Tab-separated table of N, CA, C and O in Angstrom:
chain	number	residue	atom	x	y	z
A	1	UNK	N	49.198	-8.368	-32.342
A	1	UNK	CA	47.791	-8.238	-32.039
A	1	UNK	C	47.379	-6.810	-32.424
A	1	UNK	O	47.570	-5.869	-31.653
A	2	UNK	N	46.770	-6.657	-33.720
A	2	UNK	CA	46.389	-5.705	-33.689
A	2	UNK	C	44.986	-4.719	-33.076
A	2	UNK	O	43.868	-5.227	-32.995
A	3	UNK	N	45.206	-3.536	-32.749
A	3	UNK	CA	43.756	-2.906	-32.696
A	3	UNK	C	43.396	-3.394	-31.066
A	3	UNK	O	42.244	-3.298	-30.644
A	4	UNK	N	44.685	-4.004	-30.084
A	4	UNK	CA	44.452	-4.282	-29.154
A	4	UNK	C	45.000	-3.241	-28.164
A	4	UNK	O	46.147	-2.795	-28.205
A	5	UNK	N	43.661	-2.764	-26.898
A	5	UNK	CA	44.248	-2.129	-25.634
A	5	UNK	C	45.735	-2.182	-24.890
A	5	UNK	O	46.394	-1.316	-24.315
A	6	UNK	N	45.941	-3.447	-25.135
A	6	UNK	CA	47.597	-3.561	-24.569
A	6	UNK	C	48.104	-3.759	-25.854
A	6	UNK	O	47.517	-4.262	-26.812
A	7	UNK	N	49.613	-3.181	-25.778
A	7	UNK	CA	50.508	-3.159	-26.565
A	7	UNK	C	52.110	-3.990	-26.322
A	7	UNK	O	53.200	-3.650	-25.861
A	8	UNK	N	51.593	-5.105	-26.850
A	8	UNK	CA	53.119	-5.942	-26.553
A	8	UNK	C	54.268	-5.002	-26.056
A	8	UNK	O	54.793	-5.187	-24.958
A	9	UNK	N	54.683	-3.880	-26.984
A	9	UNK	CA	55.098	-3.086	-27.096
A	9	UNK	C	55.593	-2.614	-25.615
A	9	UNK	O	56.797	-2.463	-25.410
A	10	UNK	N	54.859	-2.439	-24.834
A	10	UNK	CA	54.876	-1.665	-23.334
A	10	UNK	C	55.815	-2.371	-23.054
A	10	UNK	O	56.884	-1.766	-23.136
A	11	UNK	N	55.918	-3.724	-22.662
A	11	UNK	CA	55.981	-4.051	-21.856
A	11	UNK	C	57.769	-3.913	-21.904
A	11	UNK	O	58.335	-4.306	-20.884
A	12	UNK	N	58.596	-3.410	-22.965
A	12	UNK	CA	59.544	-3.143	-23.089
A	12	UNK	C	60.053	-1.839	-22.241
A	12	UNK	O	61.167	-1.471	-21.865
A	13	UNK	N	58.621	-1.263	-22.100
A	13	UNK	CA	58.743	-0.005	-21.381
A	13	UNK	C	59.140	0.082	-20.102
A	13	UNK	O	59.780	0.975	-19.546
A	14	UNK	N	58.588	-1.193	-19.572
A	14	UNK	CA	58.278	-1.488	-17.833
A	14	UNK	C	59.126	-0.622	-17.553
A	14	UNK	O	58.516	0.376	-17.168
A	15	UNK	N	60.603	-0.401	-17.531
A	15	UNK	CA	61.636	-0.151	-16.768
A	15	UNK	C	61.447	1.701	-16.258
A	15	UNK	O	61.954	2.299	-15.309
A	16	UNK	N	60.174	2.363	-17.741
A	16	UNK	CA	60.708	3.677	-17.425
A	16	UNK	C	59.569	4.027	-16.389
A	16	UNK	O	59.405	5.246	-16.349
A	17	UNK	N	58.845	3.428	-15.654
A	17	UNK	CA	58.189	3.975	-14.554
A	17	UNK	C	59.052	4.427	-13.651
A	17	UNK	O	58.632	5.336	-12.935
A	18	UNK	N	60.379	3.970	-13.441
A	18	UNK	CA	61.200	4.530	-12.905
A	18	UNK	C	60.934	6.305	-13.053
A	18	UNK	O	60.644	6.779	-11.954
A	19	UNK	N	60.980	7.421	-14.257
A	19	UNK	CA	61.120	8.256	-14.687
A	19	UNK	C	60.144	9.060	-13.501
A	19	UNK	O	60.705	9.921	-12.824
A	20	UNK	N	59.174	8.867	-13.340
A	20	UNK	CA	58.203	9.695	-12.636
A	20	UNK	C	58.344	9.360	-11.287
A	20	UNK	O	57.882	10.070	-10.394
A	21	UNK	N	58.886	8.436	-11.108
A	21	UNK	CA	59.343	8.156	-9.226
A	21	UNK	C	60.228	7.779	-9.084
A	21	UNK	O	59.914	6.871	-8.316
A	22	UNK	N	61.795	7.654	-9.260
A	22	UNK	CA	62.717	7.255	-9.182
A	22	UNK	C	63.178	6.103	-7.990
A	22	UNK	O	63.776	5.032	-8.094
A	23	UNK	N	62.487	7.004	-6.547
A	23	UNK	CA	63.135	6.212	-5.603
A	23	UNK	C	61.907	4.951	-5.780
A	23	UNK	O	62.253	3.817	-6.112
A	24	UNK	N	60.590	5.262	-5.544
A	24	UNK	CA	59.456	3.800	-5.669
A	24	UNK	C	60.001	2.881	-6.844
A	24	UNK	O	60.147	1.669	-6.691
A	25	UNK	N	60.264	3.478	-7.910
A	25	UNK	CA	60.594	2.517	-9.192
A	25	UNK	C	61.751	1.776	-8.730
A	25	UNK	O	61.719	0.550	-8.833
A	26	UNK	N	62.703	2.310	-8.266
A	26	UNK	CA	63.966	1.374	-8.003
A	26	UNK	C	63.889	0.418	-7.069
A	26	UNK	O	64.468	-0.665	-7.142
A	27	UNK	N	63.078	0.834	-6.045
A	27	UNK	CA	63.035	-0.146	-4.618
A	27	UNK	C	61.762	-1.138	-5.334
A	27	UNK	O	61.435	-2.074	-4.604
A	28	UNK	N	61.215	-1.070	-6.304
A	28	UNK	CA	59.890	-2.123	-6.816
A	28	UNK	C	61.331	-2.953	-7.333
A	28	UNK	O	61.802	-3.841	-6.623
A	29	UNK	N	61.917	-2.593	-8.534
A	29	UNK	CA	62.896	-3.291	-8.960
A	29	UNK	C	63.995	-4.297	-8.284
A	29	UNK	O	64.198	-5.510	-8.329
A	30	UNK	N	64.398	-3.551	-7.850
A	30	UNK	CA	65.290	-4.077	-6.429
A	30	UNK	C	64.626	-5.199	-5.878
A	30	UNK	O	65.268	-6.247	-5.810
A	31	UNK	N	63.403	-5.171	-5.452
A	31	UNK	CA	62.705	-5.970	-4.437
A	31	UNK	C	62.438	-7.070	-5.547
A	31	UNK	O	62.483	-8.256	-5.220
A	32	UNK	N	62.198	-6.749	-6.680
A	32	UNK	CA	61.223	-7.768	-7.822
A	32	UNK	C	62.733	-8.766	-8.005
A	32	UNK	O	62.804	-9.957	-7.700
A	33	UNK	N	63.708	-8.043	-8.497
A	33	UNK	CA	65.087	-9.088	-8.863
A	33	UNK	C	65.427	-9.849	-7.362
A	33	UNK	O	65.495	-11.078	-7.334
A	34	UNK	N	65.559	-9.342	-6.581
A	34	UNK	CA	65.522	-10.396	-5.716
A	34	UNK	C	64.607	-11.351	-4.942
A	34	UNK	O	64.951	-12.244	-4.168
A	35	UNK	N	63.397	-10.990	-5.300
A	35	UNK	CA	62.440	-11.994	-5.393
A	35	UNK	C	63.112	-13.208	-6.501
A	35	UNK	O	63.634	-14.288	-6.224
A	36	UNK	N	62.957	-12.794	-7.359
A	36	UNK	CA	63.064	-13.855	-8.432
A	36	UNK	C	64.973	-14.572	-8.617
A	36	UNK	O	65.499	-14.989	-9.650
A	37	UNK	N	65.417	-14.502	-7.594
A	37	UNK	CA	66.796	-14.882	-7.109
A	37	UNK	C	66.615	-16.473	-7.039
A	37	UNK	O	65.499	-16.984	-6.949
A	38	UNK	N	67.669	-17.131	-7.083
A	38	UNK	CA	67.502	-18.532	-6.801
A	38	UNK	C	67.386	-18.420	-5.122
A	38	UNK	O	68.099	-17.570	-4.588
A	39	UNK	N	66.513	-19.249	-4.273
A	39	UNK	CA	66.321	-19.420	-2.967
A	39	UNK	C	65.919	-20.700	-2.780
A	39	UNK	O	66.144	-21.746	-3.387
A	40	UNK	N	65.189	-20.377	-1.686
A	40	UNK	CA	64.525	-21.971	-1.233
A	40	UNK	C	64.051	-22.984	-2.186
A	40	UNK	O	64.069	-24.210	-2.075
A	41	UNK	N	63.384	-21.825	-3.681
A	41	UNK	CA	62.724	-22.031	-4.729
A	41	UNK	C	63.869	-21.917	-5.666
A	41	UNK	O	64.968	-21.444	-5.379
A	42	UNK	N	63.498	-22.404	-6.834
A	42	UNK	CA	64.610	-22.378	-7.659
A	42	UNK	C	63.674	-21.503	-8.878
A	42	UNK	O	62.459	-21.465	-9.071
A	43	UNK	N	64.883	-20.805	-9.617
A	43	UNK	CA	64.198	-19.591	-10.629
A	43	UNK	C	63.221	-20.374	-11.625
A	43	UNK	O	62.404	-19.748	-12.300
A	44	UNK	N	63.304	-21.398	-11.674
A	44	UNK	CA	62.530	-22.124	-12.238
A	44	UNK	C	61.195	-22.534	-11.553
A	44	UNK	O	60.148	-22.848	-12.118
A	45	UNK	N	61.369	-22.487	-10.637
A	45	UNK	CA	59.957	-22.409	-9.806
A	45	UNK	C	59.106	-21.710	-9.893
A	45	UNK	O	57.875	-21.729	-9.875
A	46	UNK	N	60.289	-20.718	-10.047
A	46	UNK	CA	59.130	-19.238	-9.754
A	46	UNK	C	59.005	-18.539	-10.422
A	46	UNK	O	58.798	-17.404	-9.994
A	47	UNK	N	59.057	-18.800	-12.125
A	47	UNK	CA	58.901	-18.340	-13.141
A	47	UNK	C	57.313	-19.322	-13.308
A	47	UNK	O	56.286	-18.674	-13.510
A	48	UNK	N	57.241	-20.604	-13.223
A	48	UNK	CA	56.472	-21.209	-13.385
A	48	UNK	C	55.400	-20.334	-12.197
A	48	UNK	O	54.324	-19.887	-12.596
A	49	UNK	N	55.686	-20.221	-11.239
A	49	UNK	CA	54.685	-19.480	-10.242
A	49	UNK	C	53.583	-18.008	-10.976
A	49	UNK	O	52.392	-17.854	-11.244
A	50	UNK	N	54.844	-17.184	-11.052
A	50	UNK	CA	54.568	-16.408	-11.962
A	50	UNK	C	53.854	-16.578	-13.223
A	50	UNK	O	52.885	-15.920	-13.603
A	51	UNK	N	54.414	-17.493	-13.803
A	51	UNK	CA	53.364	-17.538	-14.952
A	51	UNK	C	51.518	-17.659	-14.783
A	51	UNK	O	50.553	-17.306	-15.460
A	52	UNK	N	51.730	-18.350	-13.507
A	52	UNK	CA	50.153	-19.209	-13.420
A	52	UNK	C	49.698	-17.778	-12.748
A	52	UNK	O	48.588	-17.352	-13.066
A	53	UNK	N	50.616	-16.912	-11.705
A	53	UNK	CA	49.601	-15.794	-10.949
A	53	UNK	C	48.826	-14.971	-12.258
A	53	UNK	O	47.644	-14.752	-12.520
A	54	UNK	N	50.392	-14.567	-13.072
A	54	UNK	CA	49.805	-14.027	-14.288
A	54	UNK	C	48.647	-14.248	-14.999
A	54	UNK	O	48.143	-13.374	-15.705
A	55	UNK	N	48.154	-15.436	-14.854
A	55	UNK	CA	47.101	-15.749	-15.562
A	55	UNK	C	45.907	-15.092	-14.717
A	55	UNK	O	45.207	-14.161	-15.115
A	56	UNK	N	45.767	-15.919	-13.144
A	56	UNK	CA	44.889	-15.182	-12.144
A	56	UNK	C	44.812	-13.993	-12.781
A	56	UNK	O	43.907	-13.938	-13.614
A	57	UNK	N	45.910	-12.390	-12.567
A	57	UNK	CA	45.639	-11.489	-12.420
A	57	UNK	C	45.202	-10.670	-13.998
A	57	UNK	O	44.767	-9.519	-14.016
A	58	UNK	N	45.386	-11.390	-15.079
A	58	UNK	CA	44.906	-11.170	-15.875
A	58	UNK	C	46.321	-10.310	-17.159
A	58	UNK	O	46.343	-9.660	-18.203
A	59	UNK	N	47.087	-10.783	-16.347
A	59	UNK	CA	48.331	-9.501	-16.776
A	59	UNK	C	48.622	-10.010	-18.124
A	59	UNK	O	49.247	-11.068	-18.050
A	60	UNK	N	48.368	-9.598	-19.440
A	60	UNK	CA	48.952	-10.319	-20.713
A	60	UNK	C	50.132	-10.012	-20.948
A	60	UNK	O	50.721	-10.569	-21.875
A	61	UNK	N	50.899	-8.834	-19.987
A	61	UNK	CA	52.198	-8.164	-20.048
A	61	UNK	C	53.275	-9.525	-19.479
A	61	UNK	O	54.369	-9.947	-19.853
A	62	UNK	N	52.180	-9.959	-18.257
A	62	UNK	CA	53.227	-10.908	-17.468
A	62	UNK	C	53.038	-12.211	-17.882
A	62	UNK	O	53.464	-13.256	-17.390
A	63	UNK	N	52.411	-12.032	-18.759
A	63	UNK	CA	51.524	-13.714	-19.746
A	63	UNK	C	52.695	-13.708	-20.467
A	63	UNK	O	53.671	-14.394	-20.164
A	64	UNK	N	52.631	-12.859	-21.539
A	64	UNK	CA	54.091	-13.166	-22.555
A	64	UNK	C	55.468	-12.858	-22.112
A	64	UNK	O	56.352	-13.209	-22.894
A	65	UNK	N	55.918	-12.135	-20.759
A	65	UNK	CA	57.532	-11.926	-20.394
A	65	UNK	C	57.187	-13.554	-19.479
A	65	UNK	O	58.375	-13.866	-19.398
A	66	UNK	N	56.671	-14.384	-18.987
A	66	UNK	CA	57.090	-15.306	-18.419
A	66	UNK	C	56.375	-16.467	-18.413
A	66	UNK	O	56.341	-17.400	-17.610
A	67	UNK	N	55.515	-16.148	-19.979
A	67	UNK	CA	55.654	-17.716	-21.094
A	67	UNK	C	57.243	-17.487	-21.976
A	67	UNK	O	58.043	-18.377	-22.264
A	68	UNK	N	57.332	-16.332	-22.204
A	68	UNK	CA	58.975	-16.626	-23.094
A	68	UNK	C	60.015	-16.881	-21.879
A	68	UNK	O	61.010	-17.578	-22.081
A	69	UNK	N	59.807	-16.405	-20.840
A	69	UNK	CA	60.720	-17.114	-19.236
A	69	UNK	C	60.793	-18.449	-19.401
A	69	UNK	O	61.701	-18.961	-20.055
A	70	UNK	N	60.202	-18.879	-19.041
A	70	UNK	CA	59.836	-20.509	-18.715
A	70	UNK	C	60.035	-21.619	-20.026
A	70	UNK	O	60.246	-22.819	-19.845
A	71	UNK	N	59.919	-20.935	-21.452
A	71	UNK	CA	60.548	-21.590	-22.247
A	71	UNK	C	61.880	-21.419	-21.873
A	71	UNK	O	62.474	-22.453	-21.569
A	72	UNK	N	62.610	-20.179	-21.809
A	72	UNK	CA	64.470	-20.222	-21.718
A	72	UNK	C	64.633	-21.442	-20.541
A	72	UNK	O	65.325	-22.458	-20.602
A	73	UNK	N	64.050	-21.134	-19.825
A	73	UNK	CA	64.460	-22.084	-18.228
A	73	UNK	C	64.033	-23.764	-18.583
A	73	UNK	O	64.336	-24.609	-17.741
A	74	UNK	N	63.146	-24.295	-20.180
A	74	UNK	CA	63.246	-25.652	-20.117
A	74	UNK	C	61.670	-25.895	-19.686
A	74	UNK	O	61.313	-27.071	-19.616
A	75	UNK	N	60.791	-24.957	-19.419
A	75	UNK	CA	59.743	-25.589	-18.837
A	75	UNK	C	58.801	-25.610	-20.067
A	75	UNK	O	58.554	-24.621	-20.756
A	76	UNK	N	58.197	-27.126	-20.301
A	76	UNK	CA	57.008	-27.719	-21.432
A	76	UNK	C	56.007	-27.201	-21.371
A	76	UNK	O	55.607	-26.919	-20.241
A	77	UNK	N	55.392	-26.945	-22.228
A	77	UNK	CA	53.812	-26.216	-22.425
A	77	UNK	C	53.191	-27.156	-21.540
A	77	UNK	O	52.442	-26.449	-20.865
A	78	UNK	N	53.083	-28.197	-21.198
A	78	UNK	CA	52.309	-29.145	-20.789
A	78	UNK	C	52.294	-28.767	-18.716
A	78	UNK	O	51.444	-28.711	-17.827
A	79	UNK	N	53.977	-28.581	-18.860
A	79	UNK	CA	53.691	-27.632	-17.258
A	79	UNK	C	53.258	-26.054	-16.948
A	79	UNK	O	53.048	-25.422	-15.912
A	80	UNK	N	53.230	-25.744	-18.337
A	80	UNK	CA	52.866	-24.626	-18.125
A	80	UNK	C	51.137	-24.280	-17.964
A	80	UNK	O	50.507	-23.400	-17.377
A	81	UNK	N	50.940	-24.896	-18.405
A	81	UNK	CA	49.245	-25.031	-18.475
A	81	UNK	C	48.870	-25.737	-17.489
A	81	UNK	O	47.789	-25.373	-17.026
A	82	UNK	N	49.592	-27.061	-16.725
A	82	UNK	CA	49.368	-27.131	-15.468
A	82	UNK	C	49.203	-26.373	-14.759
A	82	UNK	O	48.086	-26.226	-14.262
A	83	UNK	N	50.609	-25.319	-14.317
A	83	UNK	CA	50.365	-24.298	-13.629
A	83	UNK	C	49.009	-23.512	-13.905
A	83	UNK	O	48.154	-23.342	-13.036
A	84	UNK	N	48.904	-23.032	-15.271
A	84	UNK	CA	47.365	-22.214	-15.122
A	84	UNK	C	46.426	-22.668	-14.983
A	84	UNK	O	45.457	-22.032	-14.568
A	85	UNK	N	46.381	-24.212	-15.350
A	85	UNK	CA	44.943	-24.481	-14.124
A	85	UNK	C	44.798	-24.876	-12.811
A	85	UNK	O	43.667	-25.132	-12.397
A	86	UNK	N	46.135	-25.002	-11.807
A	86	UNK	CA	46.222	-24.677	-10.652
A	86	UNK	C	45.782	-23.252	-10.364
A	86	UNK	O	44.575	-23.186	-10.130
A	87	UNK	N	46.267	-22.382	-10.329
A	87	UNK	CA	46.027	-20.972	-10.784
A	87	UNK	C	44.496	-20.918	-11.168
A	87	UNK	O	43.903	-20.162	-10.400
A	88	UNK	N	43.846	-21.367	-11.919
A	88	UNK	CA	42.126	-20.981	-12.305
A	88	UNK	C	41.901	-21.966	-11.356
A	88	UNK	O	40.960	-21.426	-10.773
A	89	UNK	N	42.110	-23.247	-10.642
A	89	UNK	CA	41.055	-24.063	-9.439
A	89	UNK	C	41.119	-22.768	-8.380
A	89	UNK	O	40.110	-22.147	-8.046
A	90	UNK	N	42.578	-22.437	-7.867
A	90	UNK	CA	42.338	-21.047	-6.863
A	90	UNK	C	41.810	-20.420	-6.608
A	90	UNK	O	41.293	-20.165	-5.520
A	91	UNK	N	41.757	-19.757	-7.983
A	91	UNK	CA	40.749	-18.448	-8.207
A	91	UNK	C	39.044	-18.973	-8.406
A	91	UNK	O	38.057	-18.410	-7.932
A	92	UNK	N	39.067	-19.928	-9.058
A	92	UNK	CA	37.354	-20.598	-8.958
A	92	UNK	C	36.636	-21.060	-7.438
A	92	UNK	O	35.529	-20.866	-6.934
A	93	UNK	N	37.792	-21.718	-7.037
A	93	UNK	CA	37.835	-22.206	-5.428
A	93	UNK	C	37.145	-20.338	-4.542
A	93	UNK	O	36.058	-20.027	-4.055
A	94	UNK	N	38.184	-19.726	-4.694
A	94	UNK	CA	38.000	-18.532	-3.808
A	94	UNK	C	37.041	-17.865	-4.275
A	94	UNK	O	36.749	-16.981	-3.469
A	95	UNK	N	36.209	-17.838	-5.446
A	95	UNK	CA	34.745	-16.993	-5.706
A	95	UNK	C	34.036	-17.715	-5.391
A	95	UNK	O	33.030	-17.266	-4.842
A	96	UNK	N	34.185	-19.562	-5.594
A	96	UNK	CA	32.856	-20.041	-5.000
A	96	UNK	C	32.885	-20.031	-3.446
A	96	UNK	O	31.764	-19.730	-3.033
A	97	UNK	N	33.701	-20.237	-2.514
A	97	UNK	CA	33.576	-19.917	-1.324
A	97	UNK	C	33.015	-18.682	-1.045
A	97	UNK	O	32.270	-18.937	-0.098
A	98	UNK	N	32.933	-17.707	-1.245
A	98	UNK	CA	32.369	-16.884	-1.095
A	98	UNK	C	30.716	-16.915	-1.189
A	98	UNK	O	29.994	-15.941	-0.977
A	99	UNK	N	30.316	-18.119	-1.517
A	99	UNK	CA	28.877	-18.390	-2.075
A	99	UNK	C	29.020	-18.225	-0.111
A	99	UNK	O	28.849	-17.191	0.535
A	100	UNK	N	29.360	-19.541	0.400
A	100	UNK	CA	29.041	-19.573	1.698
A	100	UNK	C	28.324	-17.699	2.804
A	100	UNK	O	27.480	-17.461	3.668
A	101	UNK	N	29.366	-16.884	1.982
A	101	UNK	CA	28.668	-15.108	2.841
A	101	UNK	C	27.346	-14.997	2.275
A	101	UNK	O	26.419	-14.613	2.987
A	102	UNK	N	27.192	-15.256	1.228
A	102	UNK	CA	25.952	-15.044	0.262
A	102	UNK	C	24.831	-15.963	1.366
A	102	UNK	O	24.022	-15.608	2.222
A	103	UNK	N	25.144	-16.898	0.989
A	103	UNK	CA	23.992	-17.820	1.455
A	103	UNK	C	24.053	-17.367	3.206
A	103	UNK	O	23.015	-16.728	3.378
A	104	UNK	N	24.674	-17.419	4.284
A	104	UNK	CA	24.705	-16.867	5.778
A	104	UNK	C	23.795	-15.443	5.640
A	104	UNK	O	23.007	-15.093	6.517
A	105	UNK	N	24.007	-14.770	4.539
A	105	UNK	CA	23.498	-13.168	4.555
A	105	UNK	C	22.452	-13.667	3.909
A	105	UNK	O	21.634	-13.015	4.557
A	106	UNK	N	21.770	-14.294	3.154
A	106	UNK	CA	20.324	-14.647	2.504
A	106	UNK	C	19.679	-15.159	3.629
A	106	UNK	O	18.499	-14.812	3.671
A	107	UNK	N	20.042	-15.866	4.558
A	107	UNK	CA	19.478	-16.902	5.963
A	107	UNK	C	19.323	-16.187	6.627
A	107	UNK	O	18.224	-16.349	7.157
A	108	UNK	N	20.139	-14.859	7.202
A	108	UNK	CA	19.913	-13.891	7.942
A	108	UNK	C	19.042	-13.229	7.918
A	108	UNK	O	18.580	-12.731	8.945
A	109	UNK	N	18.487	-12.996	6.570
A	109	UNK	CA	17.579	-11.733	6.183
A	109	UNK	C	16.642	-12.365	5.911
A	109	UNK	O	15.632	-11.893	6.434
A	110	UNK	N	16.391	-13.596	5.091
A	110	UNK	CA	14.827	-14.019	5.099
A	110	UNK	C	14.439	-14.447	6.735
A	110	UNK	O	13.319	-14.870	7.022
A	111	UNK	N	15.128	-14.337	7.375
A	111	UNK	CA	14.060	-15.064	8.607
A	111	UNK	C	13.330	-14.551	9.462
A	111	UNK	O	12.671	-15.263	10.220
């Protein structure tokens, strides 16, 4: 992608945030690999999880390390895009609820 704000590139980097905080960088790490441990969930779960938050949060860093995840682990484009539109009903769900403060605070004030 050229001429683009993010740089595929970085994301090779992730590891050296370590450099400027050693102890925060390691305990993020630490905490992140064992998140993503086989558990209740299986790593396959939660790569697929990941993929769809990724989408929510907009991360194209965490878009391409866990669309190339979820291919190694076996998972079909077809679940993968499931997941992201579970992931966009969420996020659509939780801005339109919010209509509900809007409209209580419009009722409040016109009356």
């Amino acid at each position: 992608m050229a001429n683009s704000y993010y740089d595929p590139a970085d994301l090779r980097k992730f590891g050296n945030i370590t450099e400027w905080s050693e102890e925060l960088g390691e305990k993020f790490f630490d905490y992140y690999g064992k998140v993503f441990e086989e558990g209740a969930l299986s790593a396959r779960e939660k790569s697929l999880i990941a993929l769809a938050v990724a989408h929510v949060v907009k991360c194209p860093y965490c878009i391409d390390a866990y669309t190339k995840d979820g291919l190694q682990r076996g998972i079909t484009k077809e679940e993968m895009m499931e997941a992201v539109h579970a992931g966009a009903a969420i996020e659509s769900g939780a801005t339109l609820v919010h209509g509900v403060q809007m409209m209580n605070k419009y009722n409040k004030l016109s009356m």
